């Protein structure tokens, strides 16, 4: 495949596009909406595309794609999933997912119900449009309870609530509000709280053949208001005891939801009763960075996705041994701003560069910009990437980062 449409080539999708460009592919970019948050355009490189467009009408978008002579389409970020599915269906491209299951891949309520109907372990849940519906469901549920939008990403609007009053507060904050996916929360999802350790399971699929590119242990933090934010992403070895069970369960989830081609990013809770899906997305894991992958697994989801498009035969060969071998341990440390203020990177960067395991940092703010107190992934001021063959070193350096953060080192 040599001529590719990239829809919303943001987040980690911009790195897949770069890999495709380096492989000699010709690309055009289509933004799914004219009103996407500036957050998505951070680091976006328009120079790798022949043209960049914005989707405004179905007819015009299809004309652009046909004139370009596109052979396939790649979704680069969560905001582009629906448009990607529609283009694939309209153009009958081979590199696509099952169109009949598109709602279950985007709507978190439909997603879990699809698993339940297929006999796959799934959490208890209720979709709530009006508060009395929630009261009825809560009367039969133990606390805590998870409250979140039906359509969101990156812990946007996710609350863990220990009482009916907290659930009501979270419901009121979400209902009829616009979320980070640029859609309005016409309903709110209540789910039973899954007790256990949460993992990420990243695949790349080609005609339902899959490569396991990362399995990552999540460390999250619950804030005083009930919001949940990312703390550490810790990649685990394929020899880890939980690895095989998580992978097997996620294969079943992908089959159920019609994920047949391209990247997928699943969040799975390993409970006492086994794996249970939190949610899954038909796009790449947003925190991945090529230079970190080079030091840890060597391939990773970003490069593997590009390979599945540009060199499908080589990708198919790789699926004969579908798991990675870990070369180094890594922590992706999400910064958690303790208060509002103004951002200043200089002193913090100097201290980071002195850490033995420091590999890279990405700040999402420029010096002098306003920093808000972190409440979700979109308000986290940056990510620090640590890599070492000594996991104890990672933990030592992680503790230094949190100590510096608590001192307010990146505030003016």
CSV table of C-alpha atoms in Angstrom, one decimal:
chain,number,residue,atom,x,y,z
A,1,UNK,CA,0.0,0.0,0.0
A,2,UNK,CA,1.6,3.2,-1.1
A,3,UNK,CA,-1.1,6.0,-1.1
A,4,UNK,CA,-2.7,6.4,2.3
A,5,UNK,CA,-5.2,8.8,3.8
A,6,UNK,CA,-4.5,9.7,7.5
A,7,UNK,CA,-7.5,10.8,9.5
A,8,UNK,CA,-6.6,12.9,12.6
A,9,UNK,CA,-2.9,12.1,12.5
A,10,UNK,CA,-2.4,13.5,16.0
A,11,UNK,CA,-1.2,12.1,19.3
A,12,UNK,CA,1.0,9.0,18.6
A,13,UNK,CA,-0.6,8.7,15.2
A,14,UNK,CA,1.8,11.4,14.0
A,15,UNK,CA,4.7,9.0,14.5
A,16,UNK,CA,3.0,6.3,12.5
A,17,UNK,CA,2.6,8.8,9.7
A,18,UNK,CA,6.2,9.7,9.9
A,19,UNK,CA,7.2,6.0,9.7
A,20,UNK,CA,5.0,5.7,6.6
A,21,UNK,CA,6.6,8.7,5.1
A,22,UNK,CA,10.1,7.3,5.7
A,23,UNK,CA,8.9,4.1,4.0
A,24,UNK,CA,8.1,6.1,0.9
A,25,UNK,CA,4.3,6.2,1.2
A,26,UNK,CA,2.4,9.2,-0.2
A,27,UNK,CA,-0.2,10.6,2.2
A,28,UNK,CA,-2.9,13.2,2.6
A,29,UNK,CA,-4.3,14.3,5.9
A,30,UNK,CA,-7.9,14.8,6.7
A,31,UNK,CA,-8.9,16.4,10.0
A,32,UNK,CA,-12.3,15.0,11.2
A,33,UNK,CA,-13.6,18.4,12.4
A,34,UNK,CA,-12.9,22.1,12.1
A,35,UNK,CA,-13.2,22.7,15.8
A,36,UNK,CA,-10.7,20.2,17.2
A,37,UNK,CA,-8.9,21.3,20.4
A,38,UNK,CA,-5.5,22.9,19.8
A,39,UNK,CA,-4.2,20.1,22.1
A,40,UNK,CA,-4.3,17.7,19.2
A,41,UNK,CA,-2.2,19.8,16.9
A,42,UNK,CA,0.8,19.8,19.3
A,43,UNK,CA,3.8,18.5,17.3
A,44,UNK,CA,1.8,17.9,14.1
A,45,UNK,CA,4.0,18.0,11.0
A,46,UNK,CA,2.1,19.0,7.9
A,47,UNK,CA,5.2,18.7,5.7
A,48,UNK,CA,5.0,14.9,5.4
A,49,UNK,CA,1.6,15.2,3.6
A,50,UNK,CA,1.0,16.1,0.0
A,51,UNK,CA,-2.1,18.0,1.1
A,52,UNK,CA,-4.0,18.6,4.4
A,53,UNK,CA,-7.8,19.0,4.4
A,54,UNK,CA,-10.6,19.3,6.9
A,55,UNK,CA,-13.7,17.1,6.6
A,56,UNK,CA,-16.7,19.4,5.9
A,57,UNK,CA,-19.1,17.3,3.8
A,58,UNK,CA,-19.2,13.6,2.9
A,59,UNK,CA,-19.2,14.2,-0.9
A,60,UNK,CA,-16.2,16.5,-0.8
A,61,UNK,CA,-14.2,14.2,1.4
A,62,UNK,CA,-14.9,11.2,-0.9
A,63,UNK,CA,-14.0,13.3,-4.0
A,64,UNK,CA,-10.6,14.2,-2.4
A,65,UNK,CA,-9.9,10.6,-1.5
A,66,UNK,CA,-10.8,9.3,-5.0
A,67,UNK,CA,-8.7,12.1,-6.7
A,68,UNK,CA,-5.8,11.2,-4.6
A,69,UNK,CA,-6.1,7.5,-5.6
A,70,UNK,CA,-6.0,6.3,-2.0
A,71,UNK,CA,-5.5,2.6,-1.3
A,72,UNK,CA,-6.3,2.7,2.4
A,73,UNK,CA,-7.0,4.9,5.4
A,74,UNK,CA,-5.4,5.1,8.8
A,75,UNK,CA,-6.9,6.6,12.0
A,76,UNK,CA,-4.3,8.5,13.9
A,77,UNK,CA,-6.3,9.5,17.0
A,78,UNK,CA,-9.6,8.7,18.8
A,79,UNK,CA,-11.4,11.7,17.3
A,80,UNK,CA,-11.0,10.1,13.8
A,81,UNK,CA,-12.3,6.6,14.5
A,82,UNK,CA,-15.9,7.3,13.2
A,83,UNK,CA,-14.8,9.1,10.0
A,84,UNK,CA,-12.2,6.4,9.3
A,85,UNK,CA,-14.9,3.7,9.6
A,86,UNK,CA,-17.2,5.6,7.3
A,87,UNK,CA,-14.5,6.2,4.7
A,88,UNK,CA,-13.5,2.5,4.8
A,89,UNK,CA,-17.2,1.5,4.3
A,90,UNK,CA,-17.7,4.0,1.5
A,91,UNK,CA,-14.6,3.0,-0.4
A,92,UNK,CA,-14.6,-0.7,0.5
A,93,UNK,CA,-10.9,-0.6,1.4
A,94,UNK,CA,-9.5,-4.0,2.6
A,95,UNK,CA,-7.6,-2.6,5.5
A,96,UNK,CA,-10.6,-1.9,7.7
A,97,UNK,CA,-12.6,-3.1,10.7
A,98,UNK,CA,-16.1,-4.7,10.8
A,99,UNK,CA,-18.4,-1.8,10.0
A,100,UNK,CA,-21.4,-3.5,11.7
A,101,UNK,CA,-19.6,-3.3,15.1
A,102,UNK,CA,-18.5,0.3,14.8
A,103,UNK,CA,-20.9,1.6,17.5
A,104,UNK,CA,-19.5,-1.0,20.0
A,105,UNK,CA,-15.9,0.2,19.3
A,106,UNK,CA,-16.8,3.8,20.2
A,107,UNK,CA,-19.7,3.8,22.7
A,108,UNK,CA,-18.4,2.4,26.0
A,109,UNK,CA,-21.9,1.1,27.0
A,110,UNK,CA,-22.4,-0.7,23.7
A,111,UNK,CA,-18.8,-2.1,23.9
A,112,UNK,CA,-19.4,-3.8,27.2
A,113,UNK,CA,-22.9,-5.1,26.2
A,114,UNK,CA,-21.4,-6.7,23.1
A,115,UNK,CA,-18.9,-8.6,25.2
A,116,UNK,CA,-21.6,-9.7,27.6
A,117,UNK,CA,-23.8,-11.0,24.7
A,118,UNK,CA,-20.7,-12.9,23.4
A,119,UNK,CA,-20.2,-14.6,26.7
A,120,UNK,CA,-16.9,-12.7,27.5
A,121,UNK,CA,-16.3,-11.5,31.0
A,122,UNK,CA,-17.7,-7.9,31.4
A,123,UNK,CA,-18.4,-5.4,34.1
A,124,UNK,CA,-21.9,-4.5,35.4
A,125,UNK,CA,-23.2,-1.1,34.1
A,126,UNK,CA,-26.0,1.3,33.5
A,127,UNK,CA,-26.5,4.1,30.9
A,128,UNK,CA,-28.1,7.1,32.6
A,129,UNK,CA,-29.9,10.0,30.8
A,130,UNK,CA,-31.8,11.2,33.9
A,131,UNK,CA,-30.9,11.0,37.5
A,132,UNK,CA,-33.7,8.7,38.7
A,133,UNK,CA,-32.3,6.0,36.5
A,134,UNK,CA,-29.1,6.2,38.4
A,135,UNK,CA,-30.8,6.0,41.8
A,136,UNK,CA,-32.6,2.7,40.8
A,137,UNK,CA,-29.3,1.1,39.7
A,138,UNK,CA,-27.3,2.4,42.6
A,139,UNK,CA,-29.7,0.8,45.1
A,140,UNK,CA,-28.5,-2.6,44.0
A,141,UNK,CA,-24.7,-1.8,43.6
A,142,UNK,CA,-21.9,-1.8,46.1
A,143,UNK,CA,-19.5,1.2,46.2
A,144,UNK,CA,-17.3,2.5,44.8
A,145,UNK,CA,-18.8,3.1,41.4
A,146,UNK,CA,-17.2,4.4,38.3
A,147,UNK,CA,-18.8,7.4,36.5
A,148,UNK,CA,-17.7,8.4,33.0
A,149,UNK,CA,-18.8,9.6,29.6
A,150,UNK,CA,-20.0,7.1,26.9
A,151,UNK,CA,-17.5,8.6,24.5
A,152,UNK,CA,-14.2,9.9,25.8
A,153,UNK,CA,-10.5,9.2,26.0
A,154,UNK,CA,-7.5,9.5,28.4
A,155,UNK,CA,-9.4,9.5,31.7
A,156,UNK,CA,-11.5,12.5,30.5
A,157,UNK,CA,-14.5,12.8,32.9
A,158,UNK,CA,-13.7,9.6,34.8
A,159,UNK,CA,-14.7,9.6,38.5
A,160,UNK,CA,-14.5,7.0,41.2
A,161,UNK,CA,-17.4,7.6,43.6
A,162,UNK,CA,-17.9,6.2,47.1
A,163,UNK,CA,-21.4,7.5,47.8
A,164,UNK,CA,-24.6,8.5,46.0
A,165,UNK,CA,-23.9,12.2,46.6
A,166,UNK,CA,-20.5,11.8,44.8
A,167,UNK,CA,-22.2,10.0,41.9
A,168,UNK,CA,-24.8,12.7,41.6
A,169,UNK,CA,-22.0,15.4,41.6
A,170,UNK,CA,-20.1,13.5,38.9
A,171,UNK,CA,-23.3,13.0,36.9
A,172,UNK,CA,-24.2,16.7,37.1
A,173,UNK,CA,-20.7,17.7,35.9
A,174,UNK,CA,-20.9,15.4,32.9
A,175,UNK,CA,-24.4,15.3,31.6
A,176,UNK,CA,-25.1,17.6,28.6
A,177,UNK,CA,-21.5,18.8,28.6
A,178,UNK,CA,-19.0,18.7,25.7
A,179,UNK,CA,-16.2,16.2,26.2
A,180,UNK,CA,-12.7,16.0,24.7
A,181,UNK,CA,-14.0,14.0,21.8
A,182,UNK,CA,-16.0,17.1,20.7
A,183,UNK,CA,-19.3,15.4,21.4
A,184,UNK,CA,-22.0,16.2,24.0
A,185,UNK,CA,-22.6,13.8,26.9
A,186,UNK,CA,-26.3,13.0,26.2
A,187,UNK,CA,-26.0,10.2,28.7
A,188,UNK,CA,-23.5,9.1,31.4
A,189,UNK,CA,-22.2,5.6,32.1
A,190,UNK,CA,-22.2,4.1,35.6
A,191,UNK,CA,-20.1,0.9,36.1
A,192,UNK,CA,-19.2,-1.3,38.9
A,193,UNK,CA,-15.7,-0.7,40.2
A,194,UNK,CA,-13.2,-3.4,39.1
A,195,UNK,CA,-10.8,-4.3,41.9
A,196,UNK,CA,-7.4,-5.4,40.7
A,197,UNK,CA,-4.4,-4.2,38.6
A,198,UNK,CA,-5.0,-2.5,35.3
A,199,UNK,CA,-3.0,-3.2,32.2
A,200,UNK,CA,-2.7,-2.0,28.7
A,201,UNK,CA,-2.7,-4.6,25.9
A,202,UNK,CA,-1.6,-3.1,22.5
A,203,UNK,CA,-2.1,-5.1,19.3
A,204,UNK,CA,-1.6,-4.4,15.6
A,205,UNK,CA,-3.9,-6.5,13.3
A,206,UNK,CA,-3.8,-7.4,9.7
A,207,UNK,CA,-6.6,-9.5,8.4
A,208,UNK,CA,-7.2,-10.6,12.0
A,209,UNK,CA,-3.5,-11.8,12.4
A,210,UNK,CA,-2.2,-9.9,15.4
A,211,UNK,CA,1.1,-8.8,16.8
A,212,UNK,CA,1.3,-8.1,20.5
A,213,UNK,CA,3.4,-4.9,20.7
A,214,UNK,CA,3.1,-3.9,24.3
A,215,UNK,CA,1.6,-5.1,27.6
A,216,UNK,CA,1.9,-2.3,30.2
A,217,UNK,CA,1.0,-2.2,33.9
A,218,UNK,CA,-0.8,1.0,34.8
A,219,UNK,CA,-0.2,2.9,38.0
A,220,UNK,CA,-2.9,5.4,38.5
A,221,UNK,CA,-3.7,8.0,41.1
A,222,UNK,CA,-7.2,9.0,42.4
A,223,UNK,CA,-7.4,12.6,43.3
A,224,UNK,CA,-9.3,14.2,46.2
A,225,UNK,CA,-12.3,15.0,43.9
A,226,UNK,CA,-12.6,11.4,42.7
A,227,UNK,CA,-10.9,12.1,39.3
A,228,UNK,CA,-8.4,9.4,38.1
A,229,UNK,CA,-5.1,10.4,36.5
A,230,UNK,CA,-2.2,8.4,35.0
A,231,UNK,CA,0.9,8.1,37.1
A,232,UNK,CA,3.2,5.5,35.6
A,233,UNK,CA,3.0,3.2,32.5
A,234,UNK,CA,5.3,0.2,33.1
A,235,UNK,CA,6.0,-2.2,30.3
A,236,UNK,CA,6.2,-5.9,31.4
A,237,UNK,CA,8.0,-8.8,30.0
A,238,UNK,CA,6.3,-11.5,27.9
A,239,UNK,CA,7.5,-14.0,30.5
A,240,UNK,CA,5.4,-12.3,33.2
A,241,UNK,CA,2.8,-14.7,34.7
A,242,UNK,CA,-0.2,-12.5,33.8
A,243,UNK,CA,1.0,-11.8,30.2
A,244,UNK,CA,-0.6,-14.9,28.4
A,245,UNK,CA,-4.0,-14.5,30.1
A,246,UNK,CA,-4.3,-10.8,29.3
A,247,UNK,CA,-3.3,-11.4,25.7
A,248,UNK,CA,-5.7,-14.3,25.2
A,249,UNK,CA,-8.6,-12.3,26.7
A,250,UNK,CA,-7.9,-9.3,24.5
A,251,UNK,CA,-7.8,-11.5,21.4
A,252,UNK,CA,-11.4,-12.5,22.2
A,253,UNK,CA,-12.4,-8.8,22.8
A,254,UNK,CA,-10.9,-7.8,19.4
A,255,UNK,CA,-12.7,-10.7,17.6
A,256,UNK,CA,-16.0,-9.7,19.3
A,257,UNK,CA,-15.7,-6.0,18.4
A,258,UNK,CA,-14.6,-6.6,14.8
A,259,UNK,CA,-11.1,-5.2,15.1
A,260,UNK,CA,-9.4,-6.9,12.1
A,261,UNK,CA,-6.9,-4.3,10.8
A,262,UNK,CA,-4.7,-1.6,12.4
A,263,UNK,CA,-3.8,-0.7,15.9
A,264,UNK,CA,-5.8,-1.4,19.0
A,265,UNK,CA,-5.3,-0.1,22.6
A,266,UNK,CA,-7.1,-2.1,25.3
A,267,UNK,CA,-7.3,-1.3,29.0
A,268,UNK,CA,-7.9,-4.5,30.9
A,269,UNK,CA,-8.3,-5.0,34.7
A,270,UNK,CA,-6.8,-8.2,36.0
A,271,UNK,CA,-9.2,-9.1,38.8
A,272,UNK,CA,-9.3,-12.0,41.2
A,273,UNK,CA,-11.6,-13.7,38.7
A,274,UNK,CA,-9.4,-13.0,35.7
A,275,UNK,CA,-9.2,-10.2,33.0
A,276,UNK,CA,-12.1,-7.8,32.5
A,277,UNK,CA,-12.2,-5.1,29.9
A,278,UNK,CA,-12.2,-1.4,31.0
A,279,UNK,CA,-12.4,-0.2,27.4
A,280,UNK,CA,-10.7,-0.6,24.0
A,281,UNK,CA,-10.0,1.8,21.2
A,282,UNK,CA,-9.3,1.1,17.5
A,283,UNK,CA,-6.2,3.4,17.4
A,284,UNK,CA,-2.7,3.5,18.7
A,285,UNK,CA,-1.7,4.1,22.3
A,286,UNK,CA,-1.2,7.9,22.7
A,287,UNK,CA,1.8,7.8,25.1
A,288,UNK,CA,4.1,5.8,22.8
A,289,UNK,CA,7.2,7.4,21.4
A,290,UNK,CA,9.6,5.8,18.8
A,291,UNK,CA,12.8,6.5,20.6
A,292,UNK,CA,11.6,4.8,23.7
A,293,UNK,CA,10.4,1.8,21.7
A,294,UNK,CA,13.8,1.5,20.1
A,295,UNK,CA,15.3,1.0,23.6
A,296,UNK,CA,12.6,-1.4,24.9
A,297,UNK,CA,11.1,-3.7,22.3
A,298,UNK,CA,12.6,-2.5,19.1
A,299,UNK,CA,9.4,-2.7,17.1
A,300,UNK,CA,6.4,-1.4,19.0
A,301,UNK,CA,2.9,-0.5,17.9
A,302,UNK,CA,3.8,2.6,15.9
A,303,UNK,CA,6.3,1.0,13.6
A,304,UNK,CA,4.3,-2.3,13.4
A,305,UNK,CA,1.2,-0.3,12.3
A,306,UNK,CA,3.2,1.4,9.5
A,307,UNK,CA,4.6,-2.0,8.5
A,308,UNK,CA,1.2,-3.6,8.3
A,309,UNK,CA,0.3,-0.9,5.7
A,310,UNK,CA,3.5,-0.5,3.8
A,311,UNK,CA,4.9,-4.1,3.9
A,312,UNK,CA,2.1,-6.4,4.7
A,313,UNK,CA,4.0,-9.6,3.8
A,314,UNK,CA,6.8,-8.8,6.3
A,315,UNK,CA,4.2,-8.0,9.0
A,316,UNK,CA,2.5,-11.3,8.4
A,317,UNK,CA,5.8,-13.1,8.9
A,318,UNK,CA,6.3,-11.3,12.2
A,319,UNK,CA,2.9,-12.6,13.5
A,320,UNK,CA,4.4,-16.2,13.5
A,321,UNK,CA,6.2,-15.1,16.7
A,322,UNK,CA,3.7,-12.5,17.8
A,323,UNK,CA,5.2,-11.4,21.2
A,324,UNK,CA,8.0,-9.0,21.9
A,325,UNK,CA,11.3,-9.4,23.9
A,326,UNK,CA,12.0,-6.7,26.4
A,327,UNK,CA,15.5,-5.2,26.1
A,328,UNK,CA,15.2,-2.6,28.9
A,329,UNK,CA,12.7,-1.6,31.5
A,330,UNK,CA,10.8,1.6,31.1
A,331,UNK,CA,8.5,4.0,33.0
A,332,UNK,CA,6.4,6.6,31.3
A,333,UNK,CA,5.8,9.1,34.1
A,334,UNK,CA,2.9,11.4,33.7
A,335,UNK,CA,3.4,14.8,35.4
A,336,UNK,CA,0.6,15.7,37.8
A,337,UNK,CA,0.4,19.4,38.4
A,338,UNK,CA,-0.5,20.0,42.1
A,339,UNK,CA,-1.9,23.5,41.6
A,340,UNK,CA,-2.5,26.3,39.1
A,341,UNK,CA,0.3,28.6,38.0
A,342,UNK,CA,2.7,29.5,35.2
A,343,UNK,CA,4.9,26.9,33.6
A,344,UNK,CA,8.7,27.1,33.7
A,345,UNK,CA,10.7,24.2,32.3
A,346,UNK,CA,14.3,25.3,32.8
A,347,UNK,CA,15.2,24.1,36.3
A,348,UNK,CA,13.1,21.0,36.0
A,349,UNK,CA,14.7,20.0,32.7
A,350,UNK,CA,18.2,20.4,34.2
A,351,UNK,CA,17.4,18.1,37.1
A,352,UNK,CA,15.7,15.5,34.8
A,353,UNK,CA,18.8,15.3,32.6
A,354,UNK,CA,20.9,14.4,35.6
A,355,UNK,CA,18.8,11.3,36.4
A,356,UNK,CA,20.6,8.1,35.4
A,357,UNK,CA,17.5,6.6,33.7
A,358,UNK,CA,16.3,9.8,32.0
A,359,UNK,CA,15.7,9.3,28.2
A,360,UNK,CA,13.2,12.0,27.1
A,361,UNK,CA,10.6,14.5,28.4
A,362,UNK,CA,7.7,16.0,26.5
A,363,UNK,CA,6.2,19.2,27.9
A,364,UNK,CA,2.7,20.0,26.7
A,365,UNK,CA,3.1,23.7,27.7
A,366,UNK,CA,5.5,26.5,26.7
A,367,UNK,CA,7.3,28.5,29.3
A,368,UNK,CA,4.9,31.2,30.7
A,369,UNK,CA,1.7,29.3,29.8
A,370,UNK,CA,-0.9,28.7,32.4
A,371,UNK,CA,-0.7,25.4,34.3
A,372,UNK,CA,-3.9,24.1,35.7
A,373,UNK,CA,-4.2,21.7,38.5
A,374,UNK,CA,-4.2,18.2,36.9
A,375,UNK,CA,-7.6,16.5,36.7
A,376,UNK,CA,-7.2,14.3,33.6
A,377,UNK,CA,-4.8,13.4,30.9
A,378,UNK,CA,-5.5,16.6,29.0
A,379,UNK,CA,-4.4,18.8,31.9
A,380,UNK,CA,-1.2,16.8,32.6
A,381,UNK,CA,1.7,19.2,31.8
A,382,UNK,CA,4.0,16.6,30.4
A,383,UNK,CA,5.4,13.1,30.3
A,384,UNK,CA,8.9,11.9,31.4
A,385,UNK,CA,10.3,8.8,29.8
A,386,UNK,CA,12.7,6.7,31.9
A,387,UNK,CA,14.6,3.7,30.5
A,388,UNK,CA,17.1,1.4,32.3
A,389,UNK,CA,18.1,-2.3,32.6
A,390,UNK,CA,17.7,-1.8,36.4
A,391,UNK,CA,14.1,-1.4,37.5
A,392,UNK,CA,15.3,-0.2,41.0
A,393,UNK,CA,16.9,2.8,39.2
A,394,UNK,CA,13.6,3.6,37.6
A,395,UNK,CA,11.8,3.7,41.0
A,396,UNK,CA,14.6,5.9,42.5
A,397,UNK,CA,14.3,8.4,39.6
A,398,UNK,CA,10.6,8.3,39.7
A,399,UNK,CA,10.6,9.3,43.4
A,400,UNK,CA,12.9,12.2,42.6
A,401,UNK,CA,10.5,13.5,39.9
A,402,UNK,CA,7.6,13.4,42.4
A,403,UNK,CA,9.6,15.2,45.0
A,404,UNK,CA,10.6,17.9,42.6
A,405,UNK,CA,7.0,18.2,41.4
A,406,UNK,CA,5.8,18.6,45.0
A,407,UNK,CA,8.3,21.4,45.5
A,408,UNK,CA,6.8,23.3,42.5
A,409,UNK,CA,9.9,23.1,40.4
A,410,UNK,CA,8.1,23.6,37.0
A,411,UNK,CA,6.2,26.7,38.2
A,412,UNK,CA,7.4,30.3,37.8
